[in-house]
């Protein structure tokens, strides 16, 4: 049986309040009733355990950004009520397949907010029965993308001023490039900042068009256009143009924090970044509601 995407999923970890910012050049006592409720809850839990159980997850550790294939061992997976969903903590599995009554193969989602730590793994049946194995899967920083996203979600709002300073009203490029250093890139004569200590930097670090040109010149990046979403992944870079009719290039930049394959076949992109500080800013909302008529292209990082 092929992998299935979850029957229900949710896109945002939170809703980001949007303001209309003009961004330029990224430049820019106990009762008996209570006791009865507890007894009912205990009965429900026992009934669920009779129908479905989760005993272990192998491997028991994986990357913050997800995409780890695991085997969930237990029972009741192939009974008269089908498995409706598999979740790691609060996040639905990227895909899962019921192998037999005692095992499920699943692909892990990214850790919620890219937090390191152990989460429960929950299997839910269509009749509502569910069981979880507490702390069954441990998210770790294992890859360059994990390091990048851990950095991004640490400093998206509490800026790393001691090391990098802040470019007032215009810190998006500064932040995106910091995440790339966390990912493993190194500064060079064409792309650097020493702004926090000496005030020195070059434009490819902070301004949209020079930064765009630098990313395009690297052998480890691939440019994709607005409609090429099937090629995108967490950690890739978004270059936004709020007013393409003016032909003035890139106005803003962020990092992809979530890619959601929707039931209708569309793909939603969420972004983390500075200036409009955000963790899961919706790309389509940004170019239709926030900045009507805007567009974007992307750099996929190998």
JSON list of N, CA, C and O in Angstrom, two decimals, residues 156-205:
[
{"chain": "A", "resi": 156, "resn": "UNK", "atom": "N", "xyz": [13.89, 34.80, 15.70]},
{"chain": "A", "resi": 156, "resn": "UNK", "atom": "CA", "xyz": [12.93, 35.51, 14.83]},
{"chain": "A", "resi": 156, "resn": "UNK", "atom": "C", "xyz": [12.36, 36.76, 15.50]},
{"chain": "A", "resi": 156, "resn": "UNK", "atom": "O", "xyz": [12.05, 37.75, 14.83]},
{"chain": "A", "resi": 157, "resn": "UNK", "atom": "N", "xyz": [12.26, 36.74, 16.82]},
{"chain": "A", "resi": 157, "resn": "UNK", "atom": "CA", "xyz": [11.71, 37.88, 17.55]},
{"chain": "A", "resi": 157, "resn": "UNK", "atom": "C", "xyz": [12.71, 38.48, 18.53]},
{"chain": "A", "resi": 157, "resn": "UNK", "atom": "O", "xyz": [12.79, 39.70, 18.66]},
{"chain": "A", "resi": 158, "resn": "UNK", "atom": "N", "xyz": [13.48, 37.63, 19.20]},
{"chain": "A", "resi": 158, "resn": "UNK", "atom": "CA", "xyz": [14.55, 38.10, 20.08]},
{"chain": "A", "resi": 158, "resn": "UNK", "atom": "C", "xyz": [15.83, 38.16, 19.27]},
{"chain": "A", "resi": 158, "resn": "UNK", "atom": "O", "xyz": [16.59, 37.20, 19.19]},
{"chain": "A", "resi": 159, "resn": "UNK", "atom": "N", "xyz": [16.07, 39.28, 18.66]},
{"chain": "A", "resi": 159, "resn": "UNK", "atom": "CA", "xyz": [17.16, 39.42, 17.70]},
{"chain": "A", "resi": 159, "resn": "UNK", "atom": "C", "xyz": [18.52, 39.13, 18.33]},
{"chain": "A", "resi": 159, "resn": "UNK", "atom": "O", "xyz": [18.76, 39.45, 19.49]},
{"chain": "A", "resi": 160, "resn": "UNK", "atom": "N", "xyz": [19.41, 38.55, 17.55]},
{"chain": "A", "resi": 160, "resn": "UNK", "atom": "CA", "xyz": [20.78, 38.27, 18.00]},
{"chain": "A", "resi": 160, "resn": "UNK", "atom": "C", "xyz": [21.63, 39.53, 17.80]},
{"chain": "A", "resi": 160, "resn": "UNK", "atom": "O", "xyz": [22.52, 39.60, 16.96]},
{"chain": "A", "resi": 161, "resn": "UNK", "atom": "N", "xyz": [21.33, 40.54, 18.62]},
{"chain": "A", "resi": 161, "resn": "UNK", "atom": "CA", "xyz": [21.95, 41.85, 18.43]},
{"chain": "A", "resi": 161, "resn": "UNK", "atom": "C", "xyz": [23.43, 41.85, 18.74]},
{"chain": "A", "resi": 161, "resn": "UNK", "atom": "O", "xyz": [24.21, 42.57, 18.09]},
{"chain": "A", "resi": 162, "resn": "UNK", "atom": "N", "xyz": [23.85, 41.07, 19.73]},
{"chain": "A", "resi": 162, "resn": "UNK", "atom": "CA", "xyz": [25.26, 41.07, 20.12]},
{"chain": "A", "resi": 162, "resn": "UNK", "atom": "C", "xyz": [26.16, 40.68, 18.97]},
{"chain": "A", "resi": 162, "resn": "UNK", "atom": "O", "xyz": [27.24, 41.26, 18.78]},
{"chain": "A", "resi": 163, "resn": "UNK", "atom": "N", "xyz": [25.74, 39.71, 18.17]},
{"chain": "A", "resi": 163, "resn": "UNK", "atom": "CA", "xyz": [26.57, 39.24, 17.07]},
{"chain": "A", "resi": 163, "resn": "UNK", "atom": "C", "xyz": [26.34, 39.98, 15.76]},
{"chain": "A", "resi": 163, "resn": "UNK", "atom": "O", "xyz": [27.28, 40.21, 14.99]},
{"chain": "A", "resi": 164, "resn": "UNK", "atom": "N", "xyz": [25.10, 40.39, 15.52]},
{"chain": "A", "resi": 164, "resn": "UNK", "atom": "CA", "xyz": [24.77, 40.87, 14.18]},
{"chain": "A", "resi": 164, "resn": "UNK", "atom": "C", "xyz": [24.15, 42.25, 14.13]},
{"chain": "A", "resi": 164, "resn": "UNK", "atom": "O", "xyz": [24.03, 42.84, 13.05]},
{"chain": "A", "resi": 165, "resn": "UNK", "atom": "N", "xyz": [23.75, 42.80, 15.27]},
{"chain": "A", "resi": 165, "resn": "UNK", "atom": "CA", "xyz": [23.11, 44.10, 15.24]},
{"chain": "A", "resi": 165, "resn": "UNK", "atom": "C", "xyz": [21.77, 44.03, 14.52]},
{"chain": "A", "resi": 165, "resn": "UNK", "atom": "O", "xyz": [21.26, 42.96, 14.21]},
{"chain": "A", "resi": 166, "resn": "UNK", "atom": "N", "xyz": [21.22, 45.21, 14.24]},
{"chain": "A", "resi": 166, "resn": "UNK", "atom": "CA", "xyz": [19.94, 45.29, 13.54]},
{"chain": "A", "resi": 166, "resn": "UNK", "atom": "C", "xyz": [19.96, 46.45, 12.56]},
{"chain": "A", "resi": 166, "resn": "UNK", "atom": "O", "xyz": [20.42, 47.55, 12.91]},
{"chain": "A", "resi": 167, "resn": "UNK", "atom": "N", "xyz": [19.50, 46.23, 11.36]},
{"chain": "A", "resi": 167, "resn": "UNK", "atom": "CA", "xyz": [19.34, 47.29, 10.38]},
{"chain": "A", "resi": 167, "resn": "UNK", "atom": "C", "xyz": [17.90, 47.80, 10.53]},
{"chain": "A", "resi": 167, "resn": "UNK", "atom": "O", "xyz": [16.95, 47.12, 10.14]},
{"chain": "A", "resi": 168, "resn": "UNK", "atom": "N", "xyz": [17.70, 48.99, 11.11]},
{"chain": "A", "resi": 168, "resn": "UNK", "atom": "CA", "xyz": [16.35, 49.47, 11.44]},
{"chain": "A", "resi": 168, "resn": "UNK", "atom": "C", "xyz": [15.43, 49.49, 10.22]},
{"chain": "A", "resi": 168, "resn": "UNK", "atom": "O", "xyz": [15.82, 49.92, 9.13]},
{"chain": "A", "resi": 169, "resn": "UNK", "atom": "N", "xyz": [14.21, 49.00, 10.43]},
{"chain": "A", "resi": 169, "resn": "UNK", "atom": "CA", "xyz": [13.15, 48.94, 9.40]},
{"chain": "A", "resi": 169, "resn": "UNK", "atom": "C", "xyz": [13.53, 48.09, 8.20]},
{"chain": "A", "resi": 169, "resn": "UNK", "atom": "O", "xyz": [12.87, 48.14, 7.17]},
{"chain": "A", "resi": 170, "resn": "UNK", "atom": "N", "xyz": [14.59, 47.31, 8.32]},
{"chain": "A", "resi": 170, "resn": "UNK", "atom": "CA", "xyz": [15.15, 46.72, 7.12]},
{"chain": "A", "resi": 170, "resn": "UNK", "atom": "C", "xyz": [16.04, 45.53, 7.43]},
{"chain": "A", "resi": 170, "resn": "UNK", "atom": "O", "xyz": [17.11, 45.42, 6.85]},
{"chain": "A", "resi": 171, "resn": "UNK", "atom": "N", "xyz": [15.63, 44.66, 8.34]},
{"chain": "A", "resi": 171, "resn": "UNK", "atom": "CA", "xyz": [16.53, 43.64, 8.85]},
{"chain": "A", "resi": 171, "resn": "UNK", "atom": "C", "xyz": [16.31, 42.27, 8.23]},
{"chain": "A", "resi": 171, "resn": "UNK", "atom": "O", "xyz": [16.89, 41.29, 8.66]},
{"chain": "A", "resi": 172, "resn": "UNK", "atom": "N", "xyz": [15.51, 42.20, 7.19]},
{"chain": "A", "resi": 172, "resn": "UNK", "atom": "CA", "xyz": [15.15, 40.88, 6.65]},
{"chain": "A", "resi": 172, "resn": "UNK", "atom": "C", "xyz": [16.34, 40.13, 6.07]},
{"chain": "A", "resi": 172, "resn": "UNK", "atom": "O", "xyz": [16.55, 38.95, 6.34]},
{"chain": "A", "resi": 173, "resn": "UNK", "atom": "N", "xyz": [17.14, 40.82, 5.25]},
{"chain": "A", "resi": 173, "resn": "UNK", "atom": "CA", "xyz": [18.30, 40.16, 4.67]},
{"chain": "A", "resi": 173, "resn": "UNK", "atom": "C", "xyz": [19.33, 39.77, 5.71]},
{"chain": "A", "resi": 173, "resn": "UNK", "atom": "O", "xyz": [19.91, 38.69, 5.65]},
{"chain": "A", "resi": 174, "resn": "UNK", "atom": "N", "xyz": [19.55, 40.66, 6.66]},
{"chain": "A", "resi": 174, "resn": "UNK", "atom": "CA", "xyz": [20.47, 40.39, 7.76]},
{"chain": "A", "resi": 174, "resn": "UNK", "atom": "C", "xyz": [20.09, 39.08, 8.46]},
{"chain": "A", "resi": 174, "resn": "UNK", "atom": "O", "xyz": [20.95, 38.23, 8.74]},
{"chain": "A", "resi": 175, "resn": "UNK", "atom": "N", "xyz": [18.79, 38.89, 8.71]},
{"chain": "A", "resi": 175, "resn": "UNK", "atom": "CA", "xyz": [18.32, 37.68, 9.41]},
{"chain": "A", "resi": 175, "resn": "UNK", "atom": "C", "xyz": [18.44, 36.43, 8.53]},
{"chain": "A", "resi": 175, "resn": "UNK", "atom": "O", "xyz": [18.96, 35.40, 8.97]},
{"chain": "A", "resi": 176, "resn": "UNK", "atom": "N", "xyz": [17.99, 36.50, 7.30]},
{"chain": "A", "resi": 176, "resn": "UNK", "atom": "CA", "xyz": [18.06, 35.34, 6.42]},
{"chain": "A", "resi": 176, "resn": "UNK", "atom": "C", "xyz": [19.50, 34.87, 6.28]},
{"chain": "A", "resi": 176, "resn": "UNK", "atom": "O", "xyz": [19.80, 33.68, 6.34]},
{"chain": "A", "resi": 177, "resn": "UNK", "atom": "N", "xyz": [20.42, 35.80, 6.11]},
{"chain": "A", "resi": 177, "resn": "UNK", "atom": "CA", "xyz": [21.82, 35.43, 5.94]},
{"chain": "A", "resi": 177, "resn": "UNK", "atom": "C", "xyz": [22.42, 34.85, 7.21]},
{"chain": "A", "resi": 177, "resn": "UNK", "atom": "O", "xyz": [23.28, 33.95, 7.14]},
{"chain": "A", "resi": 178, "resn": "UNK", "atom": "N", "xyz": [21.98, 35.32, 8.37]},
{"chain": "A", "resi": 178, "resn": "UNK", "atom": "CA", "xyz": [22.41, 34.68, 9.62]},
{"chain": "A", "resi": 178, "resn": "UNK", "atom": "C", "xyz": [22.01, 33.21, 9.64]},
{"chain": "A", "resi": 178, "resn": "UNK", "atom": "O", "xyz": [22.78, 32.34, 10.07]},
{"chain": "A", "resi": 179, "resn": "UNK", "atom": "N", "xyz": [20.78, 32.92, 9.19]},
{"chain": "A", "resi": 179, "resn": "UNK", "atom": "CA", "xyz": [20.33, 31.52, 9.19]},
{"chain": "A", "resi": 179, "resn": "UNK", "atom": "C", "xyz": [21.16, 30.67, 8.24]},
{"chain": "A", "resi": 179, "resn": "UNK", "atom": "O", "xyz": [21.38, 29.48, 8.48]},
{"chain": "A", "resi": 180, "resn": "UNK", "atom": "N", "xyz": [21.64, 31.28, 7.16]},
{"chain": "A", "resi": 180, "resn": "UNK", "atom": "CA", "xyz": [22.47, 30.53, 6.22]},
{"chain": "A", "resi": 180, "resn": "UNK", "atom": "C", "xyz": [23.83, 30.21, 6.83]},
{"chain": "A", "resi": 180, "resn": "UNK", "atom": "O", "xyz": [24.41, 29.14, 6.55]},
{"chain": "A", "resi": 181, "resn": "UNK", "atom": "N", "xyz": [24.36, 31.13, 7.64]},
{"chain": "A", "resi": 181, "resn": "UNK", "atom": "CA", "xyz": [25.60, 30.82, 8.36]},
{"chain": "A", "resi": 181, "resn": "UNK", "atom": "C", "xyz": [25.38, 29.66, 9.33]},
{"chain": "A", "resi": 181, "resn": "UNK", "atom": "O", "xyz": [26.23, 28.77, 9.45]},
{"chain": "A", "resi": 182, "resn": "UNK", "atom": "N", "xyz": [24.23, 29.66, 10.02]},
{"chain": "A", "resi": 182, "resn": "UNK", "atom": "CA", "xyz": [23.91, 28.55, 10.93]},
{"chain": "A", "resi": 182, "resn": "UNK", "atom": "C", "xyz": [23.80, 27.24, 10.16]},
{"chain": "A", "resi": 182, "resn": "UNK", "atom": "O", "xyz": [24.12, 26.17, 10.67]},
{"chain": "A", "resi": 183, "resn": "UNK", "atom": "N", "xyz": [23.40, 27.34, 8.90]},
{"chain": "A", "resi": 183, "resn": "UNK", "atom": "CA", "xyz": [23.26, 26.16, 8.06]},
{"chain": "A", "resi": 183, "resn": "UNK", "atom": "C", "xyz": [24.61, 25.63, 7.58]},
{"chain": "A", "resi": 183, "resn": "UNK", "atom": "O", "xyz": [24.73, 24.46, 7.19]},
{"chain": "A", "resi": 184, "resn": "UNK", "atom": "N", "xyz": [25.62, 26.50, 7.59]},
{"chain": "A", "resi": 184, "resn": "UNK", "atom": "CA", "xyz": [26.94, 26.04, 7.19]},
{"chain": "A", "resi": 184, "resn": "UNK", "atom": "C", "xyz": [27.64, 26.89, 6.16]},
{"chain": "A", "resi": 184, "resn": "UNK", "atom": "O", "xyz": [28.80, 26.63, 5.83]},
{"chain": "A", "resi": 185, "resn": "UNK", "atom": "N", "xyz": [26.99, 27.91, 5.63]},
{"chain": "A", "resi": 185, "resn": "UNK", "atom": "CA", "xyz": [27.67, 28.80, 4.69]},
{"chain": "A", "resi": 185, "resn": "UNK", "atom": "C", "xyz": [28.74, 29.59, 5.44]},
{"chain": "A", "resi": 185, "resn": "UNK", "atom": "O", "xyz": [28.67, 29.77, 6.66]},
{"chain": "A", "resi": 186, "resn": "UNK", "atom": "N", "xyz": [29.72, 30.07, 4.72]},
{"chain": "A", "resi": 186, "resn": "UNK", "atom": "CA", "xyz": [30.77, 30.90, 5.31]},
{"chain": "A", "resi": 186, "resn": "UNK", "atom": "C", "xyz": [30.84, 32.23, 4.59]},
{"chain": "A", "resi": 186, "resn": "UNK", "atom": "O", "xyz": [30.59, 32.32, 3.38]},
{"chain": "A", "resi": 187, "resn": "UNK", "atom": "N", "xyz": [31.17, 33.27, 5.32]},
{"chain": "A", "resi": 187, "resn": "UNK", "atom": "CA", "xyz": [31.28, 34.60, 4.72]},
{"chain": "A", "resi": 187, "resn": "UNK", "atom": "C", "xyz": [32.49, 34.69, 3.80]},
{"chain": "A", "resi": 187, "resn": "UNK", "atom": "O", "xyz": [33.48, 33.96, 3.97]},
{"chain": "A", "resi": 188, "resn": "UNK", "atom": "N", "xyz": [32.41, 35.58, 2.85]},
{"chain": "A", "resi": 188, "resn": "UNK", "atom": "CA", "xyz": [33.51, 35.82, 1.92]},
{"chain": "A", "resi": 188, "resn": "UNK", "atom": "C", "xyz": [33.50, 37.28, 1.49]},
{"chain": "A", "resi": 188, "resn": "UNK", "atom": "O", "xyz": [32.66, 38.06, 1.96]},
{"chain": "A", "resi": 189, "resn": "UNK", "atom": "N", "xyz": [34.38, 37.64, 0.60]},
{"chain": "A", "resi": 189, "resn": "UNK", "atom": "CA", "xyz": [34.49, 39.03, 0.18]},
{"chain": "A", "resi": 189, "resn": "UNK", "atom": "C", "xyz": [33.23, 39.56, -0.49]},
{"chain": "A", "resi": 189, "resn": "UNK", "atom": "O", "xyz": [32.98, 40.77, -0.50]},
{"chain": "A", "resi": 190, "resn": "UNK", "atom": "N", "xyz": [32.44, 38.67, -1.07]},
{"chain": "A", "resi": 190, "resn": "UNK", "atom": "CA", "xyz": [31.22, 39.08, -1.77]},
{"chain": "A", "resi": 190, "resn": "UNK", "atom": "C", "xyz": [29.98, 39.05, -0.90]},
{"chain": "A", "resi": 190, "resn": "UNK", "atom": "O", "xyz": [28.91, 39.52, -1.33]},
{"chain": "A", "resi": 191, "resn": "UNK", "atom": "N", "xyz": [30.10, 38.49, 0.30]},
{"chain": "A", "resi": 191, "resn": "UNK", "atom": "CA", "xyz": [28.91, 38.28, 1.15]},
{"chain": "A", "resi": 191, "resn": "UNK", "atom": "C", "xyz": [29.35, 38.23, 2.60]},
{"chain": "A", "resi": 191, "resn": "UNK", "atom": "O", "xyz": [29.85, 37.23, 3.07]},
{"chain": "A", "resi": 192, "resn": "UNK", "atom": "N", "xyz": [29.22, 39.34, 3.31]},
{"chain": "A", "resi": 192, "resn": "UNK", "atom": "CA", "xyz": [29.69, 39.38, 4.69]},
{"chain": "A", "resi": 192, "resn": "UNK", "atom": "C", "xyz": [29.03, 40.53, 5.45]},
{"chain": "A", "resi": 192, "resn": "UNK", "atom": "O", "xyz": [28.49, 41.48, 4.86]},
{"chain": "A", "resi": 193, "resn": "UNK", "atom": "N", "xyz": [29.11, 40.47, 6.77]},
{"chain": "A", "resi": 193, "resn": "UNK", "atom": "CA", "xyz": [28.71, 41.57, 7.64]},
{"chain": "A", "resi": 193, "resn": "UNK", "atom": "C", "xyz": [29.51, 41.54, 8.92]},
{"chain": "A", "resi": 193, "resn": "UNK", "atom": "O", "xyz": [29.65, 40.49, 9.55]},
{"chain": "A", "resi": 194, "resn": "UNK", "atom": "N", "xyz": [30.05, 42.69, 9.29]},
{"chain": "A", "resi": 194, "resn": "UNK", "atom": "CA", "xyz": [30.68, 42.90, 10.58]},
{"chain": "A", "resi": 194, "resn": "UNK", "atom": "C", "xyz": [30.04, 44.12, 11.23]},
{"chain": "A", "resi": 194, "resn": "UNK", "atom": "O", "xyz": [30.67, 44.88, 11.95]},
{"chain": "A", "resi": 195, "resn": "UNK", "atom": "N", "xyz": [28.76, 44.29, 10.90]},
{"chain": "A", "resi": 195, "resn": "UNK", "atom": "CA", "xyz": [28.03, 45.50, 11.27]},
{"chain": "A", "resi": 195, "resn": "UNK", "atom": "C", "xyz": [27.98, 45.73, 12.78]},
{"chain": "A", "resi": 195, "resn": "UNK", "atom": "O", "xyz": [28.12, 46.87, 13.25]},
{"chain": "A", "resi": 196, "resn": "UNK", "atom": "N", "xyz": [27.83, 44.66, 13.57]},
{"chain": "A", "resi": 196, "resn": "UNK", "atom": "CA", "xyz": [27.67, 44.81, 15.02]},
{"chain": "A", "resi": 196, "resn": "UNK", "atom": "C", "xyz": [28.93, 45.28, 15.71]},
{"chain": "A", "resi": 196, "resn": "UNK", "atom": "O", "xyz": [28.87, 45.88, 16.79]},
{"chain": "A", "resi": 197, "resn": "UNK", "atom": "N", "xyz": [30.09, 45.05, 15.09]},
{"chain": "A", "resi": 197, "resn": "UNK", "atom": "CA", "xyz": [31.35, 45.41, 15.74]},
{"chain": "A", "resi": 197, "resn": "UNK", "atom": "C", "xyz": [32.06, 46.57, 15.05]},
{"chain": "A", "resi": 197, "resn": "UNK", "atom": "O", "xyz": [32.47, 47.52, 15.70]},
{"chain": "A", "resi": 198, "resn": "UNK", "atom": "N", "xyz": [32.19, 46.53, 13.75]},
{"chain": "A", "resi": 198, "resn": "UNK", "atom": "CA", "xyz": [32.90, 47.59, 13.03]},
{"chain": "A", "resi": 198, "resn": "UNK", "atom": "C", "xyz": [31.98, 48.46, 12.18]},
{"chain": "A", "resi": 198, "resn": "UNK", "atom": "O", "xyz": [32.40, 49.51, 11.70]},
{"chain": "A", "resi": 199, "resn": "UNK", "atom": "N", "xyz": [30.75, 48.01, 11.97]},
{"chain": "A", "resi": 199, "resn": "UNK", "atom": "CA", "xyz": [29.84, 48.74, 11.09]},
{"chain": "A", "resi": 199, "resn": "UNK", "atom": "C", "xyz": [30.01, 48.40, 9.63]},
{"chain": "A", "resi": 199, "resn": "UNK", "atom": "O", "xyz": [29.31, 48.95, 8.77]},
{"chain": "A", "resi": 200, "resn": "UNK", "atom": "N", "xyz": [30.90, 47.48, 9.32]},
{"chain": "A", "resi": 200, "resn": "UNK", "atom": "CA", "xyz": [31.19, 47.14, 7.93]},
{"chain": "A", "resi": 200, "resn": "UNK", "atom": "C", "xyz": [30.27, 46.02, 7.43]},
{"chain": "A", "resi": 200, "resn": "UNK", "atom": "O", "xyz": [29.94, 45.09, 8.17]},
{"chain": "A", "resi": 201, "resn": "UNK", "atom": "N", "xyz": [29.90, 46.08, 6.19]},
{"chain": "A", "resi": 201, "resn": "UNK", "atom": "CA", "xyz": [29.08, 45.04, 5.53]},
{"chain": "A", "resi": 201, "resn": "UNK", "atom": "C", "xyz": [29.05, 45.34, 4.04]},
{"chain": "A", "resi": 201, "resn": "UNK", "atom": "O", "xyz": [29.46, 46.43, 3.61]},
{"chain": "A", "resi": 202, "resn": "UNK", "atom": "N", "xyz": [28.60, 44.37, 3.27]},
{"chain": "A", "resi": 202, "resn": "UNK", "atom": "CA", "xyz": [28.37, 44.68, 1.86]},
{"chain": "A", "resi": 202, "resn": "UNK", "atom": "C", "xyz": [26.88, 44.55, 1.54]},
{"chain": "A", "resi": 202, "resn": "UNK", "atom": "O", "xyz": [26.12, 43.96, 2.30]},
{"chain": "A", "resi": 203, "resn": "UNK", "atom": "N", "xyz": [26.49, 45.08, 0.41]},
{"chain": "A", "resi": 203, "resn": "UNK", "atom": "CA", "xyz": [25.07, 45.15, 0.08]},
{"chain": "A", "resi": 203, "resn": "UNK", "atom": "C", "xyz": [24.42, 43.79, -0.15]},
{"chain": "A", "resi": 203, "resn": "UNK", "atom": "O", "xyz": [23.21, 43.63, 0.01]},
{"chain": "A", "resi": 204, "resn": "UNK", "atom": "N", "xyz": [25.21, 42.79, -0.54]},
{"chain": "A", "resi": 204, "resn": "UNK", "atom": "CA", "xyz": [24.63, 41.46, -0.73]},
{"chain": "A", "resi": 204, "resn": "UNK", "atom": "C", "xyz": [24.14, 40.86, 0.59]},
{"chain": "A", "resi": 204, "resn": "UNK", "atom": "O", "xyz": [23.40, 39.88, 0.58]},
{"chain": "A", "resi": 205, "resn": "UNK", "atom": "N", "xyz": [24.53, 41.47, 1.71]},
{"chain": "A", "resi": 205, "resn": "UNK", "atom": "CA", "xyz": [24.07, 41.00, 3.02]},
{"chain": "A", "resi": 205, "resn": "UNK", "atom": "C", "xyz": [22.72, 41.61, 3.40]},
{"chain": "A", "resi": 205, "resn": "UNK", "atom": "O", "xyz": [21.93, 40.98, 4.11]}
]
